[in-house]
CSV table of C-alpha atoms and ligand atoms in Angstrom, one decimal:
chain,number,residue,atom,x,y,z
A,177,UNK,CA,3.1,-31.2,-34.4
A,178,UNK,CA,3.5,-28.3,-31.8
A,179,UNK,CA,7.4,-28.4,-30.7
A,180,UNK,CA,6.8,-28.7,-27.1
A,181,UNK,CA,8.5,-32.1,-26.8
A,182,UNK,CA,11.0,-31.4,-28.9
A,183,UNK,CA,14.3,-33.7,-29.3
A,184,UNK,CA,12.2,-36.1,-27.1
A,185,UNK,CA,11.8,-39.6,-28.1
A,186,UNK,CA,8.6,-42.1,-27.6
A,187,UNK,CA,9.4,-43.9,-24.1
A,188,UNK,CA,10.2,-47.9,-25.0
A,189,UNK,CA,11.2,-50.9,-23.1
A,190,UNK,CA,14.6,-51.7,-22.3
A,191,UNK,CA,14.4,-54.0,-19.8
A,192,UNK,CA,15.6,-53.8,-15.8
A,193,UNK,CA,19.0,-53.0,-16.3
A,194,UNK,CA,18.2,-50.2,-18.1
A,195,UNK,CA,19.8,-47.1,-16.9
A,196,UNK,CA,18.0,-44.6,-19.1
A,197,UNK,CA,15.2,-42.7,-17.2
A,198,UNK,CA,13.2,-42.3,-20.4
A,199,UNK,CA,13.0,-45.9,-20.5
A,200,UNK,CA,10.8,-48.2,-19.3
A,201,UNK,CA,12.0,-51.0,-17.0
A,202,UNK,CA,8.8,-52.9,-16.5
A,203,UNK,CA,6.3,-51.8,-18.4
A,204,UNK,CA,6.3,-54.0,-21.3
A,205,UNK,CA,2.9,-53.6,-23.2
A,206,UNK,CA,3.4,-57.0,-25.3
A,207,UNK,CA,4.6,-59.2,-22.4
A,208,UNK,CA,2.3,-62.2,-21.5
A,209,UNK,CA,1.0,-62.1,-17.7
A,210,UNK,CA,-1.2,-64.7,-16.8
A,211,UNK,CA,-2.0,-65.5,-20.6
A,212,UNK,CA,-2.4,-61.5,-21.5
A,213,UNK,CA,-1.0,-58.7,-22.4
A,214,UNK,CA,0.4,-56.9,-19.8
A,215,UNK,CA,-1.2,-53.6,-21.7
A,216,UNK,CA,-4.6,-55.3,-21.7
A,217,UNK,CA,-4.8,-55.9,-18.1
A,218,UNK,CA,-3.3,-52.4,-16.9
A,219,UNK,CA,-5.2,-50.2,-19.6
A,220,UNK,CA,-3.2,-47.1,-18.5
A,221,UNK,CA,-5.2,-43.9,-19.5
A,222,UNK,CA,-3.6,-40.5,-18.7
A,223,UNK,CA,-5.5,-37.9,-16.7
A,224,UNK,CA,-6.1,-34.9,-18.7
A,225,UNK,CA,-6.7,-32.2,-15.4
A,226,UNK,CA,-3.2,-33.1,-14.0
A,227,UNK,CA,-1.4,-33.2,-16.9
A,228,UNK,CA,-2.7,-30.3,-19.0
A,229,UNK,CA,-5.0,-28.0,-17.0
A,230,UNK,CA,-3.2,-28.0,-14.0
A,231,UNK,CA,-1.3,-25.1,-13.5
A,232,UNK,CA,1.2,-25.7,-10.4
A,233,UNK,CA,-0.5,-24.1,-7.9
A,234,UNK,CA,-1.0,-24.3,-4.3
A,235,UNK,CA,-2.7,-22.5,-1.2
A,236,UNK,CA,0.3,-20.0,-1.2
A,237,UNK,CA,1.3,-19.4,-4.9
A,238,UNK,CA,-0.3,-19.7,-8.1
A,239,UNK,CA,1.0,-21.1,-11.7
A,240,UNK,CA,4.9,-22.4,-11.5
A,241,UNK,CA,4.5,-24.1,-15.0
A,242,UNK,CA,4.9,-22.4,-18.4
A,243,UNK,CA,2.6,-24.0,-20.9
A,244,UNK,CA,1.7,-22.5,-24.5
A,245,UNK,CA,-1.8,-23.6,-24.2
A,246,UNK,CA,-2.7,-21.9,-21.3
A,247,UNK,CA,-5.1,-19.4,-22.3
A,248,UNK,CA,-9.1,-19.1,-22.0
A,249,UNK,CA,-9.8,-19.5,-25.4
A,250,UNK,CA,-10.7,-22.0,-28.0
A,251,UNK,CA,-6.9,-21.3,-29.5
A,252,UNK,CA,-5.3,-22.6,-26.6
A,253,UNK,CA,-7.4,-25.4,-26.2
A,254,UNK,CA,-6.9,-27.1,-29.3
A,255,UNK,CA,-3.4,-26.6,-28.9
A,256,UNK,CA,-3.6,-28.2,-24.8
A,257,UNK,CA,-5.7,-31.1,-27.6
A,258,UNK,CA,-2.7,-31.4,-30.1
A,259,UNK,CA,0.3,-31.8,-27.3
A,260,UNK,CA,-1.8,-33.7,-25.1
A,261,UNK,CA,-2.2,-36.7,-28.3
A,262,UNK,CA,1.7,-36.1,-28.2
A,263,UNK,CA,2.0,-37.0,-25.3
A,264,UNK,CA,-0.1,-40.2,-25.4
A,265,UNK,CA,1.9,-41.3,-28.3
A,266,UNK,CA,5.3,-40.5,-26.2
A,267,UNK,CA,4.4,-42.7,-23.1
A,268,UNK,CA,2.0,-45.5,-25.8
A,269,UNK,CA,-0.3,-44.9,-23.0
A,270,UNK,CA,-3.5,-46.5,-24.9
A,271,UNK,CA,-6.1,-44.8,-23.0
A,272,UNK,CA,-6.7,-41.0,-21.8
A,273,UNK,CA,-9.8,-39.3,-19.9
A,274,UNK,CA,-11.0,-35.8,-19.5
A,275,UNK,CA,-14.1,-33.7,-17.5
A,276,UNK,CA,-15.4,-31.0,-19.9
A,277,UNK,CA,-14.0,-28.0,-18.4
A,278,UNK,CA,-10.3,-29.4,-18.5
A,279,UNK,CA,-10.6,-29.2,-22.7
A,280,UNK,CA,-12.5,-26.6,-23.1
A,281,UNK,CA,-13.3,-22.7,-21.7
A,282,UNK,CA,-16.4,-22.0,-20.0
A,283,UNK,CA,-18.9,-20.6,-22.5
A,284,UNK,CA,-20.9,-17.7,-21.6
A,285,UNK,CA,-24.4,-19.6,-21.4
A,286,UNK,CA,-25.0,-23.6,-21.4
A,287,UNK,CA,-25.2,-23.7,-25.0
A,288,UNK,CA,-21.7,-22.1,-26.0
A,289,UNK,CA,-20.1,-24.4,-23.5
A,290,UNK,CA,-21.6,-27.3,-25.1
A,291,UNK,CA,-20.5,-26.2,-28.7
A,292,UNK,CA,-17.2,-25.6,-27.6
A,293,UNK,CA,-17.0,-29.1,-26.2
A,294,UNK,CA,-18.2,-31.0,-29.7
A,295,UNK,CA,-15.6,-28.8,-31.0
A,296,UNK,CA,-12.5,-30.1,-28.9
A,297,UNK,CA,-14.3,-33.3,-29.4
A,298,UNK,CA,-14.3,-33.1,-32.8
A,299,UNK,CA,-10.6,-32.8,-32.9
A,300,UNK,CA,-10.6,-35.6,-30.3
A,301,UNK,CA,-12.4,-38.0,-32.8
A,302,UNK,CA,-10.2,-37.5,-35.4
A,303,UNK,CA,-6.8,-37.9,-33.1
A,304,UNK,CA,-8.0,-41.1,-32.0
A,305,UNK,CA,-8.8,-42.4,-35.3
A,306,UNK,CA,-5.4,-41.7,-36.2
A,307,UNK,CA,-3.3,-43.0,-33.9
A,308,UNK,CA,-5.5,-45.8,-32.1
A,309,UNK,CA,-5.7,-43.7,-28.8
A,310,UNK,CA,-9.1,-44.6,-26.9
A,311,UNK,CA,-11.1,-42.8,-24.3
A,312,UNK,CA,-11.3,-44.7,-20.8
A,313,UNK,CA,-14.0,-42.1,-19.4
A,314,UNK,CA,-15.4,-38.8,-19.9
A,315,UNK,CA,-16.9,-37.2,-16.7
A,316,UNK,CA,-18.2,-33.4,-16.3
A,317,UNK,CA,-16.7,-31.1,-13.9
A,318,UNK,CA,-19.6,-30.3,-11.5
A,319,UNK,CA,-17.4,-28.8,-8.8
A,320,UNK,CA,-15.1,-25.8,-9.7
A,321,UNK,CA,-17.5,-23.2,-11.2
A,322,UNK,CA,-19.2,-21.3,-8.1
A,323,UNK,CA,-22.4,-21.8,-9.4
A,324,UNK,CA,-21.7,-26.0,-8.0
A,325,UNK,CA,-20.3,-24.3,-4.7
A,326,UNK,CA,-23.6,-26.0,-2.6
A,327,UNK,CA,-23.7,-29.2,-4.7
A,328,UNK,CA,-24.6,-30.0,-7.8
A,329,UNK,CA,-26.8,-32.5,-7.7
A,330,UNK,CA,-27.6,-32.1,-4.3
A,331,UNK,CA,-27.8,-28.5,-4.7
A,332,UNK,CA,-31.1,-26.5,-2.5
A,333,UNK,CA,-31.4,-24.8,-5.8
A,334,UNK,CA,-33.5,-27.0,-8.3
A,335,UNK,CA,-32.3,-25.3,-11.1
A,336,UNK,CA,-28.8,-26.0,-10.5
A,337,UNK,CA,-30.3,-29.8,-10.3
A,338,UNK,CA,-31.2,-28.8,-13.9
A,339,UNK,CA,-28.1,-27.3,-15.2
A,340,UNK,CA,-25.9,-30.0,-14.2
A,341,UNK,CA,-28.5,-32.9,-15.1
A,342,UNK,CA,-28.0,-30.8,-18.7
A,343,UNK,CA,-24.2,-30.6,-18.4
A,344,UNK,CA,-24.0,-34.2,-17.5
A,345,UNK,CA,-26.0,-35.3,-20.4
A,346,UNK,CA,-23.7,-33.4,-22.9
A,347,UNK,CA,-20.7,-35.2,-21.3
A,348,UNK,CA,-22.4,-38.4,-21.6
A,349,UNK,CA,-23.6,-37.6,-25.2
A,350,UNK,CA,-19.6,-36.9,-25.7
A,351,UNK,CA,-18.6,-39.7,-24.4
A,352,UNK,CA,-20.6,-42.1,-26.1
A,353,UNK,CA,-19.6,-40.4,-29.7
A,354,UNK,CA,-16.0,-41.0,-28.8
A,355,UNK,CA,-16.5,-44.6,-28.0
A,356,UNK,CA,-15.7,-44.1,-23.7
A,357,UNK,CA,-15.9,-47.4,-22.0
A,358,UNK,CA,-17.1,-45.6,-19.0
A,359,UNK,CA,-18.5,-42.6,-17.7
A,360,UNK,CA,-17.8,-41.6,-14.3
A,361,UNK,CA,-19.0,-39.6,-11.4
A,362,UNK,CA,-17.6,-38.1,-8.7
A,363,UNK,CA,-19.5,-35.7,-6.2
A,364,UNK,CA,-16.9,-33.2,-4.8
A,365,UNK,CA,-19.4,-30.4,-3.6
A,366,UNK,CA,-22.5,-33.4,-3.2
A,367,UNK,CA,-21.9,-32.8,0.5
A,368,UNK,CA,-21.8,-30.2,3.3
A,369,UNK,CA,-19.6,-27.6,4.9
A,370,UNK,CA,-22.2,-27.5,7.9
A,371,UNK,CA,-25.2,-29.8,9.1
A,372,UNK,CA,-26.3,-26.6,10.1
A,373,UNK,CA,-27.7,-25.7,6.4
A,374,UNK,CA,-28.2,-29.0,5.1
A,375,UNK,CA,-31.4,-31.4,5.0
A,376,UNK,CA,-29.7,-34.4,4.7
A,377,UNK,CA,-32.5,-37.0,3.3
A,378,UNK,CA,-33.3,-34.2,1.0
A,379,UNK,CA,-29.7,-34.3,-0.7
A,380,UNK,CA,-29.6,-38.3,-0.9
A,381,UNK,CA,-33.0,-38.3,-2.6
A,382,UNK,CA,-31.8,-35.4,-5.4
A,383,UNK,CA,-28.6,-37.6,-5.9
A,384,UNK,CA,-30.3,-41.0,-5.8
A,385,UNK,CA,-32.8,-39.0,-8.7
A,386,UNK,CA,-30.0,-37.7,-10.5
A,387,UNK,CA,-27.9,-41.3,-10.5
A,388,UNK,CA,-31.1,-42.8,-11.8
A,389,UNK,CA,-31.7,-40.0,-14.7
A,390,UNK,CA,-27.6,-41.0,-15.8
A,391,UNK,CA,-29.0,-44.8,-15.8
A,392,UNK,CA,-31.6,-43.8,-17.6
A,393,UNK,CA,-30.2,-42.0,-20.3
A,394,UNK,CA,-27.2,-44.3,-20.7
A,395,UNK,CA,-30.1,-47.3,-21.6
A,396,UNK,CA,-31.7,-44.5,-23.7
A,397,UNK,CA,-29.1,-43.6,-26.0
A,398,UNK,CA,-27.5,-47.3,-25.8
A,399,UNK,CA,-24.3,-46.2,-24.0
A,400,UNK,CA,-22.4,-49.8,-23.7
A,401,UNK,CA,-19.4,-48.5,-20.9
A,402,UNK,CA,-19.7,-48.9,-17.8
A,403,UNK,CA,-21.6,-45.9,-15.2
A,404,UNK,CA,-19.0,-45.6,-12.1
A,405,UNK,CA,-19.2,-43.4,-8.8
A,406,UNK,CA,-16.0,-42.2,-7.3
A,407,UNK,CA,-16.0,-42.6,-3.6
A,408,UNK,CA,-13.8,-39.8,-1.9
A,409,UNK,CA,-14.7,-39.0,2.0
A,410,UNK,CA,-13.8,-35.1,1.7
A,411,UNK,CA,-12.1,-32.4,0.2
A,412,UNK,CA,-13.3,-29.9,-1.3
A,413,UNK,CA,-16.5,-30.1,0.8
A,414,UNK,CA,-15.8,-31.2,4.5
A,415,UNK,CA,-18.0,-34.3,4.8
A,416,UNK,CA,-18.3,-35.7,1.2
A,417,UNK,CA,-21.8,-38.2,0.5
A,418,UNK,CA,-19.9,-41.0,-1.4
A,419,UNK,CA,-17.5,-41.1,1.4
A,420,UNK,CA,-15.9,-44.8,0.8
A,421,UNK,CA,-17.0,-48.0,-1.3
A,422,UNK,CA,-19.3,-49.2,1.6
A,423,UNK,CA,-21.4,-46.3,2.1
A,424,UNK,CA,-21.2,-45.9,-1.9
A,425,UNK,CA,-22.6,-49.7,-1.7
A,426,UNK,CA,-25.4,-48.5,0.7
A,427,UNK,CA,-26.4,-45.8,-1.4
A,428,UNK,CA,-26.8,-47.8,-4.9
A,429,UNK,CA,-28.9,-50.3,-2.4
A,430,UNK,CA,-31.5,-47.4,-1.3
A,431,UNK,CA,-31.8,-46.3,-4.8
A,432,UNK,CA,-31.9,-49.6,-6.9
A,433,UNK,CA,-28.7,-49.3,-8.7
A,434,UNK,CA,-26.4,-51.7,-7.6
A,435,UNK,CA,-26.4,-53.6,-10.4
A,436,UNK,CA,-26.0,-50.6,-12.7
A,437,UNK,CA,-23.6,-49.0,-11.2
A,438,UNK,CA,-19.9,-49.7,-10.1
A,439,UNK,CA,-16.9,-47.7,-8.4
A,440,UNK,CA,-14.2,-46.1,-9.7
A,441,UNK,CA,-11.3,-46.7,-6.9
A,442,UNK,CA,-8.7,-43.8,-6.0
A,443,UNK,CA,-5.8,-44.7,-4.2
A,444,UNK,CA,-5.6,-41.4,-2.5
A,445,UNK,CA,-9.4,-41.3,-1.6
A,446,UNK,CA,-9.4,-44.5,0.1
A,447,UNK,CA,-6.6,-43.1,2.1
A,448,UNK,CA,-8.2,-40.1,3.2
A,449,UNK,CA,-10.9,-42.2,4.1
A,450,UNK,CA,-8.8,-44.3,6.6
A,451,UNK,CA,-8.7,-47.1,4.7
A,452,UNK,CA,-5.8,-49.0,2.6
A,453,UNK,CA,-6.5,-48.7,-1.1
A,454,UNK,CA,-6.2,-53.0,-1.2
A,455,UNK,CA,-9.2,-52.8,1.2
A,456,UNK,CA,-11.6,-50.7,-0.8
A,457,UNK,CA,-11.0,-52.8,-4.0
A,458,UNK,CA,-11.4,-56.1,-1.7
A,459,UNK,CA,-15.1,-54.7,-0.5
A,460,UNK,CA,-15.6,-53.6,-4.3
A,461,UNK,CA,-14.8,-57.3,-5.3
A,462,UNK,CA,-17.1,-58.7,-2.7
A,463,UNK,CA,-19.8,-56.6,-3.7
A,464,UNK,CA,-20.0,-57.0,-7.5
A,465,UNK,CA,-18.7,-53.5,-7.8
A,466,UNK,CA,-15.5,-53.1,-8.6
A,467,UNK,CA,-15.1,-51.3,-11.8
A,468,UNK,CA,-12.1,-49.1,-12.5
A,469,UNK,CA,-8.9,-47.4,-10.8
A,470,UNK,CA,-7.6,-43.9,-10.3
A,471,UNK,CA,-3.9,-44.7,-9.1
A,472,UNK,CA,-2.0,-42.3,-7.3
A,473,UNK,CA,-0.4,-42.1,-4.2
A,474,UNK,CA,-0.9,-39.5,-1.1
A,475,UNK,CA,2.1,-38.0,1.3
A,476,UNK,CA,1.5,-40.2,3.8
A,477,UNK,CA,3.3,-37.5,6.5
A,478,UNK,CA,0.9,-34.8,6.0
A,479,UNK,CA,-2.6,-37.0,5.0
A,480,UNK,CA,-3.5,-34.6,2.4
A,481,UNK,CA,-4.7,-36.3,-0.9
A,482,UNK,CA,-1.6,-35.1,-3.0
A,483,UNK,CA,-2.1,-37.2,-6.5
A,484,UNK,CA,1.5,-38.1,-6.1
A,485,UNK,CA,2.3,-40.6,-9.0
A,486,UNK,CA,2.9,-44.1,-7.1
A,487,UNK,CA,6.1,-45.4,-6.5
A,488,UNK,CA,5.5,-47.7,-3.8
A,489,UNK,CA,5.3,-51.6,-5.2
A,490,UNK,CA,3.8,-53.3,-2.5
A,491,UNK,CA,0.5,-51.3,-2.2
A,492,UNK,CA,0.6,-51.3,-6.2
A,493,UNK,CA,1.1,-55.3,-6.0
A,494,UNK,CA,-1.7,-55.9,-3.4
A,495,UNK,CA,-4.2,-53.4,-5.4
A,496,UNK,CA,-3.2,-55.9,-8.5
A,497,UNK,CA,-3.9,-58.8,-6.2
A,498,UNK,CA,-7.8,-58.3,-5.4
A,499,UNK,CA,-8.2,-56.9,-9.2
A,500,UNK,CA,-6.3,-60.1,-10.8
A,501,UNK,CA,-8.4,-62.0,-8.6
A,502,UNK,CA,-11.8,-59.9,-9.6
A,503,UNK,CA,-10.9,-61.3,-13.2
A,504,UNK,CA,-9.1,-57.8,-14.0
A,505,UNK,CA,-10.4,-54.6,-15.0
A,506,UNK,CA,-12.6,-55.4,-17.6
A,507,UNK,CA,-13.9,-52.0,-19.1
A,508,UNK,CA,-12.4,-50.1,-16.3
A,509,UNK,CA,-8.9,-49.3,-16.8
A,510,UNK,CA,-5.5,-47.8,-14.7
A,511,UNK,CA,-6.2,-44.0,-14.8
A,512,UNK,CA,-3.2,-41.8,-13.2
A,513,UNK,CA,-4.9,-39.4,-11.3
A,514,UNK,CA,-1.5,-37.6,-10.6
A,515,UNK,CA,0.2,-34.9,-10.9
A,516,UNK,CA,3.8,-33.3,-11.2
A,517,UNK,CA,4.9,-31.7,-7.9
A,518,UNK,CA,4.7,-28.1,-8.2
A,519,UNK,CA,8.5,-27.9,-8.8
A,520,UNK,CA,8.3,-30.1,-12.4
A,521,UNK,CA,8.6,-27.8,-14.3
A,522,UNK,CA,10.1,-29.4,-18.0
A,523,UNK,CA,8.2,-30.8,-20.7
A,524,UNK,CA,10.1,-34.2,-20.4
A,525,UNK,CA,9.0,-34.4,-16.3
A,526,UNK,CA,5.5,-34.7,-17.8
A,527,UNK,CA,7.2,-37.5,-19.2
A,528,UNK,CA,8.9,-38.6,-15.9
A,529,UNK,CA,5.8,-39.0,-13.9
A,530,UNK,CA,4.1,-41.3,-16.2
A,531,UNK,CA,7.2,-43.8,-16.5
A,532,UNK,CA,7.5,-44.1,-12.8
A,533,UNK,CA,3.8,-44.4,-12.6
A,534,UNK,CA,3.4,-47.1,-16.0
A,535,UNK,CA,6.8,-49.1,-14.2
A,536,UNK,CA,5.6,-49.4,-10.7
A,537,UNK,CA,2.4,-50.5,-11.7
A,538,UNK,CA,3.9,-53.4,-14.3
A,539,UNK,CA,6.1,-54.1,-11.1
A,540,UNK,CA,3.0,-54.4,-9.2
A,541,UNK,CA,1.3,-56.5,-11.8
A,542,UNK,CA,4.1,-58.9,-12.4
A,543,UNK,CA,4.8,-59.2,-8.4
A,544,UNK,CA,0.8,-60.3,-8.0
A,545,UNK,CA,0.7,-62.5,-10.9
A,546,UNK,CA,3.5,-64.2,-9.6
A,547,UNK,CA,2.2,-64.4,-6.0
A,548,UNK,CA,-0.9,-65.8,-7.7
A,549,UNK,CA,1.5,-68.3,-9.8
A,550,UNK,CA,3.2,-69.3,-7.0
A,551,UNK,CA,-0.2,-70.3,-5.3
A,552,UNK,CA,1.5,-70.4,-1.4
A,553,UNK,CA,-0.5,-67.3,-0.5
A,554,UNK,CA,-4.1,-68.5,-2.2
A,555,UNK,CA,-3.5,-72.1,-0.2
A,556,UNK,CA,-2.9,-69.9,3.1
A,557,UNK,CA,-6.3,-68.4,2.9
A,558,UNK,CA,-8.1,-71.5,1.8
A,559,UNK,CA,-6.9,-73.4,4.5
A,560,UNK,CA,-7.6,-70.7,7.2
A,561,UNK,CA,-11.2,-70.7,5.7
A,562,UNK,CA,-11.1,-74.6,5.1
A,563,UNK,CA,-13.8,-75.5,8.3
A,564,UNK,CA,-16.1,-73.3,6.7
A,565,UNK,CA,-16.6,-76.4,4.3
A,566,UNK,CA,-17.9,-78.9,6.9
A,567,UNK,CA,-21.4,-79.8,6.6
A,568,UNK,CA,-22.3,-77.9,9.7
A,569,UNK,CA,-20.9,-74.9,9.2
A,570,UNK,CA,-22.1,-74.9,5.9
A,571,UNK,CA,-25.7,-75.8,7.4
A,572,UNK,CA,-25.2,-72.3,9.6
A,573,UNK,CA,-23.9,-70.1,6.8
A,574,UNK,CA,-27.2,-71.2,4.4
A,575,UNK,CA,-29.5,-69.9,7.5
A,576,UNK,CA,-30.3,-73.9,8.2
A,577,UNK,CA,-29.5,-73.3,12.1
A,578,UNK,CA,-31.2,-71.3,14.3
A,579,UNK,CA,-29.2,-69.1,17.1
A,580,UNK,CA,-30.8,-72.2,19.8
A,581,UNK,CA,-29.6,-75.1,17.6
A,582,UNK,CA,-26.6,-73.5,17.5
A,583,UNK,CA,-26.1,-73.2,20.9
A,584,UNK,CA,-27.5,-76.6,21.4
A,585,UNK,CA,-24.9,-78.1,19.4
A,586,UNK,CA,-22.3,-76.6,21.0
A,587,UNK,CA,-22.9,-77.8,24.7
A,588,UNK,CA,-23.8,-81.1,23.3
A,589,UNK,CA,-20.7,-81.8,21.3
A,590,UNK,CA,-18.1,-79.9,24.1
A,591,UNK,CA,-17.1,-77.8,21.6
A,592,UNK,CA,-14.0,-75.6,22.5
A,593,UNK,CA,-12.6,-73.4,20.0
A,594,UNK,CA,-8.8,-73.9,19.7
A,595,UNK,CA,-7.0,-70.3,19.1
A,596,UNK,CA,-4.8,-70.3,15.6
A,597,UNK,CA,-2.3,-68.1,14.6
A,598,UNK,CA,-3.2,-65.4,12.1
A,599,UNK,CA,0.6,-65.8,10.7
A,600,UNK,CA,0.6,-62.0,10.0
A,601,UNK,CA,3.9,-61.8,10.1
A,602,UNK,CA,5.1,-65.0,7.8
A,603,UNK,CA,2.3,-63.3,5.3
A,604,UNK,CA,4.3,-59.7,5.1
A,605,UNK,CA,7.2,-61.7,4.6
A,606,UNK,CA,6.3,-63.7,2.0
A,607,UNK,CA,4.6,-60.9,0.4
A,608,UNK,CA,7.7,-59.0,-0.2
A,609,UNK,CA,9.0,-61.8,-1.9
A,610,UNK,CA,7.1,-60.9,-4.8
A,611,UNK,CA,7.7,-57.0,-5.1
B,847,LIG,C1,-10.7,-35.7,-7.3
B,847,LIG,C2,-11.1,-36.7,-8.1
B,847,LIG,C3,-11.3,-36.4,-9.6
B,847,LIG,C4,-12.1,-37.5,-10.3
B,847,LIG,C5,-12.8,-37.0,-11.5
B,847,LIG,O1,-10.2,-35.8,-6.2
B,847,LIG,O2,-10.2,-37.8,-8.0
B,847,LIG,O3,-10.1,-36.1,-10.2
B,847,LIG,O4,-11.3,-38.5,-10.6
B,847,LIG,O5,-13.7,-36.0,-11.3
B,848,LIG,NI1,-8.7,-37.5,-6.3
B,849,LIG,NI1,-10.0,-39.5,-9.2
């Protein structure tokens, strides 16, 4: 035991009236929602970047917190490795997740930062055995070292192709030995600062080649979890390939992996994108590719993807909605991509963040559950959708009508479509009566 949380008790449920802000209100692991445990449908994992490698920083100022494992040797990162199981076992959060370089330093070739990684992953291993802690996903970092600053995968260089095909491998290999139920990917630098230096078909084919290879090996080695992309339209490189879950969709298409492949959704990311987070998990659904979320929250002033921890219930309940009705999460899980604010400095706001996090997301879950229970909303949408079940329209949606018969029909049977109300407002409403 390190003494970092010291005098600090494991966070437990004491209901809505509770007052005490080390307590959660809503988050009730045991609690039946829909015939499960509310723990087995929101599978919380806790991001290891925000939470232990994250220094505080920003554009103007560097480190404002004051942790004992910071440091850039092994030393350090087996101690960041004891607090962070801590932690896990102060929130009961039943999942975590982790890039390579959050866990471990850099080695000075390939091969050292590999060792250095089964090391930490050694001690991983035996802290999960122990206290029943599981690995959502591992993922390699492909983005901070300046050696990924023109793309990894879609680097002009083939040997950086190379290197991080090898570093993803030894993340995957880590993965798998620590039982992940996913591996994801998400392309920061597989992009461009300017057009001006970039052969754009050349890139997608390098990423399509290197999406392929992770297929490939994950069938090879007999990886089980699930392989998810991470759509995010930009930052750090200005136009970002996998920009949003449609042109993710378009890109598993061209290279024959949308059935291998699914999304891992961030809340932030969809933002930056211009769309609501409810609408990239709807188009997941729709497409067969919903696999796993990274919740979070942006400043919605400044549109900057900030990795705030959510707070807001609604969005929370409507992103619960589409994944309820997707039949949950199934291997993907709830992973808070957040982070403190810069100002957080204590040991027990590490704490802080997660409750509000873990409690507006069982708010969320309880409010969609019931709004699915209730069965007012579901009717709504049926009945809007309800002509789509007469025997012509069905006849035009299975490609039985051609554009002239169509047309045909319509002068011969008068048909006048009658305007409806989209009831957009009695919808809000009776939204919030669930949140
Ligand atoms: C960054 C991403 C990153 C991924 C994992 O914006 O959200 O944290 O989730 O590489
Ligand atoms: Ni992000
Ligand atoms: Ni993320």
């Amino acid at each position: 035991m390190s003494d970092f949380f010291n005098g600090l008790n494991k966070v437990r449920y004491e209901g809505p009236a509770s007052t005490n802000p080390l307590a959660f209100r809503h988050y009730n692991p045991d609690e039946m929602v829909m015939g499960k445990r509310m723990e087995d449908h929101l599978r919380f994992a806790v991001a290891y970047w925000h939470s232990f490698a994250w220094e505080g920083g920003d554009p103007f100022g560097g480190r404002t917190f004051d942790r004992p494992w910071y440091g850039d040797d092994m030393a350090h990162a087996k101690l960041k490795a004891e607090v962070a199981f801590e932690l896990f076992g102060l929130l009961g959060t039943p999942y975590f997740c982790f890039h390579d370089a959050d866990v471990r330093p850099e080695g000075s070739s390939y091969a050292e930062s590999v060792r250095r990684l089964n090391e930490i992953a050694d001690i991983f291993e035996t802290r999960m055995s122990e206290t029943g802690v599981k690995l959502l996903w591992g993922t390699a970092n492909l983005f901070s070292n300046r050696r990924f600053m023109a793309g990894a995968s879609t680097n002009p260089d083939p040997d950086v192709f190379a290197y991080s095909a090898a570093t993803i491998k030894a993340n995957m290999d880590v993965t798998h030995r620590l039982g992940g139920e996913n591996y994801v990917l998400w392309g920061g630098r597989e992009g461009y600062e300017t057009l001006l230096n970039t052969n754009m078909g050349q890139e997608f084919d390098q990423m399509g080649r290197m999406l392929n290879l992770v297929v490939e090996y994950k069938h090879k080695i007999g990886f089980k979890g699930t392989i998810l992309v991470e759509p995010k339209p930009q930052e750090p490189s200005k136009h970002q390939y996998d920009f949003d879950a449609a042109t993710c969709y378009a890109f598993l298409q061209k290279y024959g992996l949308e059935n291998e492949v699914k999304l891992n959704i961030e809340v932030g990311h969809a933002i930056l994108a211009g769309h609501t987070f409810e609408h990239e998990l709807a188009y997941a659904a729709a497409n067969g590719i919903l696999g796993s979320i990274d919740m979070n929250r942006n400043d919605y002033q400044s549109g900057w993807d900030t990795d705030h921890f959510p707070n807001l219930v609604p969005e929370v309940a409507l992103a619960y909605y589409h994944i309820l009705r997707n039949g949950g999460l199934h291997t993907g899980g709830t992973n808070f991509d957040a982070k403190l604010r810069r100002q957080s400095i204590d040991p027990e706001d590490l704490l802080l963040g997660h409750v509000l996090g873990m409690d507006t997301c069982a708010r969320g879950l309880k409010a969609a559950a019931a709004l699915i229970e209730d069965g007012t909303y579901d009717a709504f949408l049926d009945k809007r959708y309800a002509g789509w079940k007469g025997a012509e329209a069905q006849a035009m949606l299975k490609g039985e009508r051609a554009l002239d018969e169509i047309a045909a029909r319509v002068e011969r049977d008068h048909i006048e479509p009658t305007p409806r109300s989209g009831k957009q407002e009695y919808l809000e409403n009776l939204i919030n009566r669930f949140c």
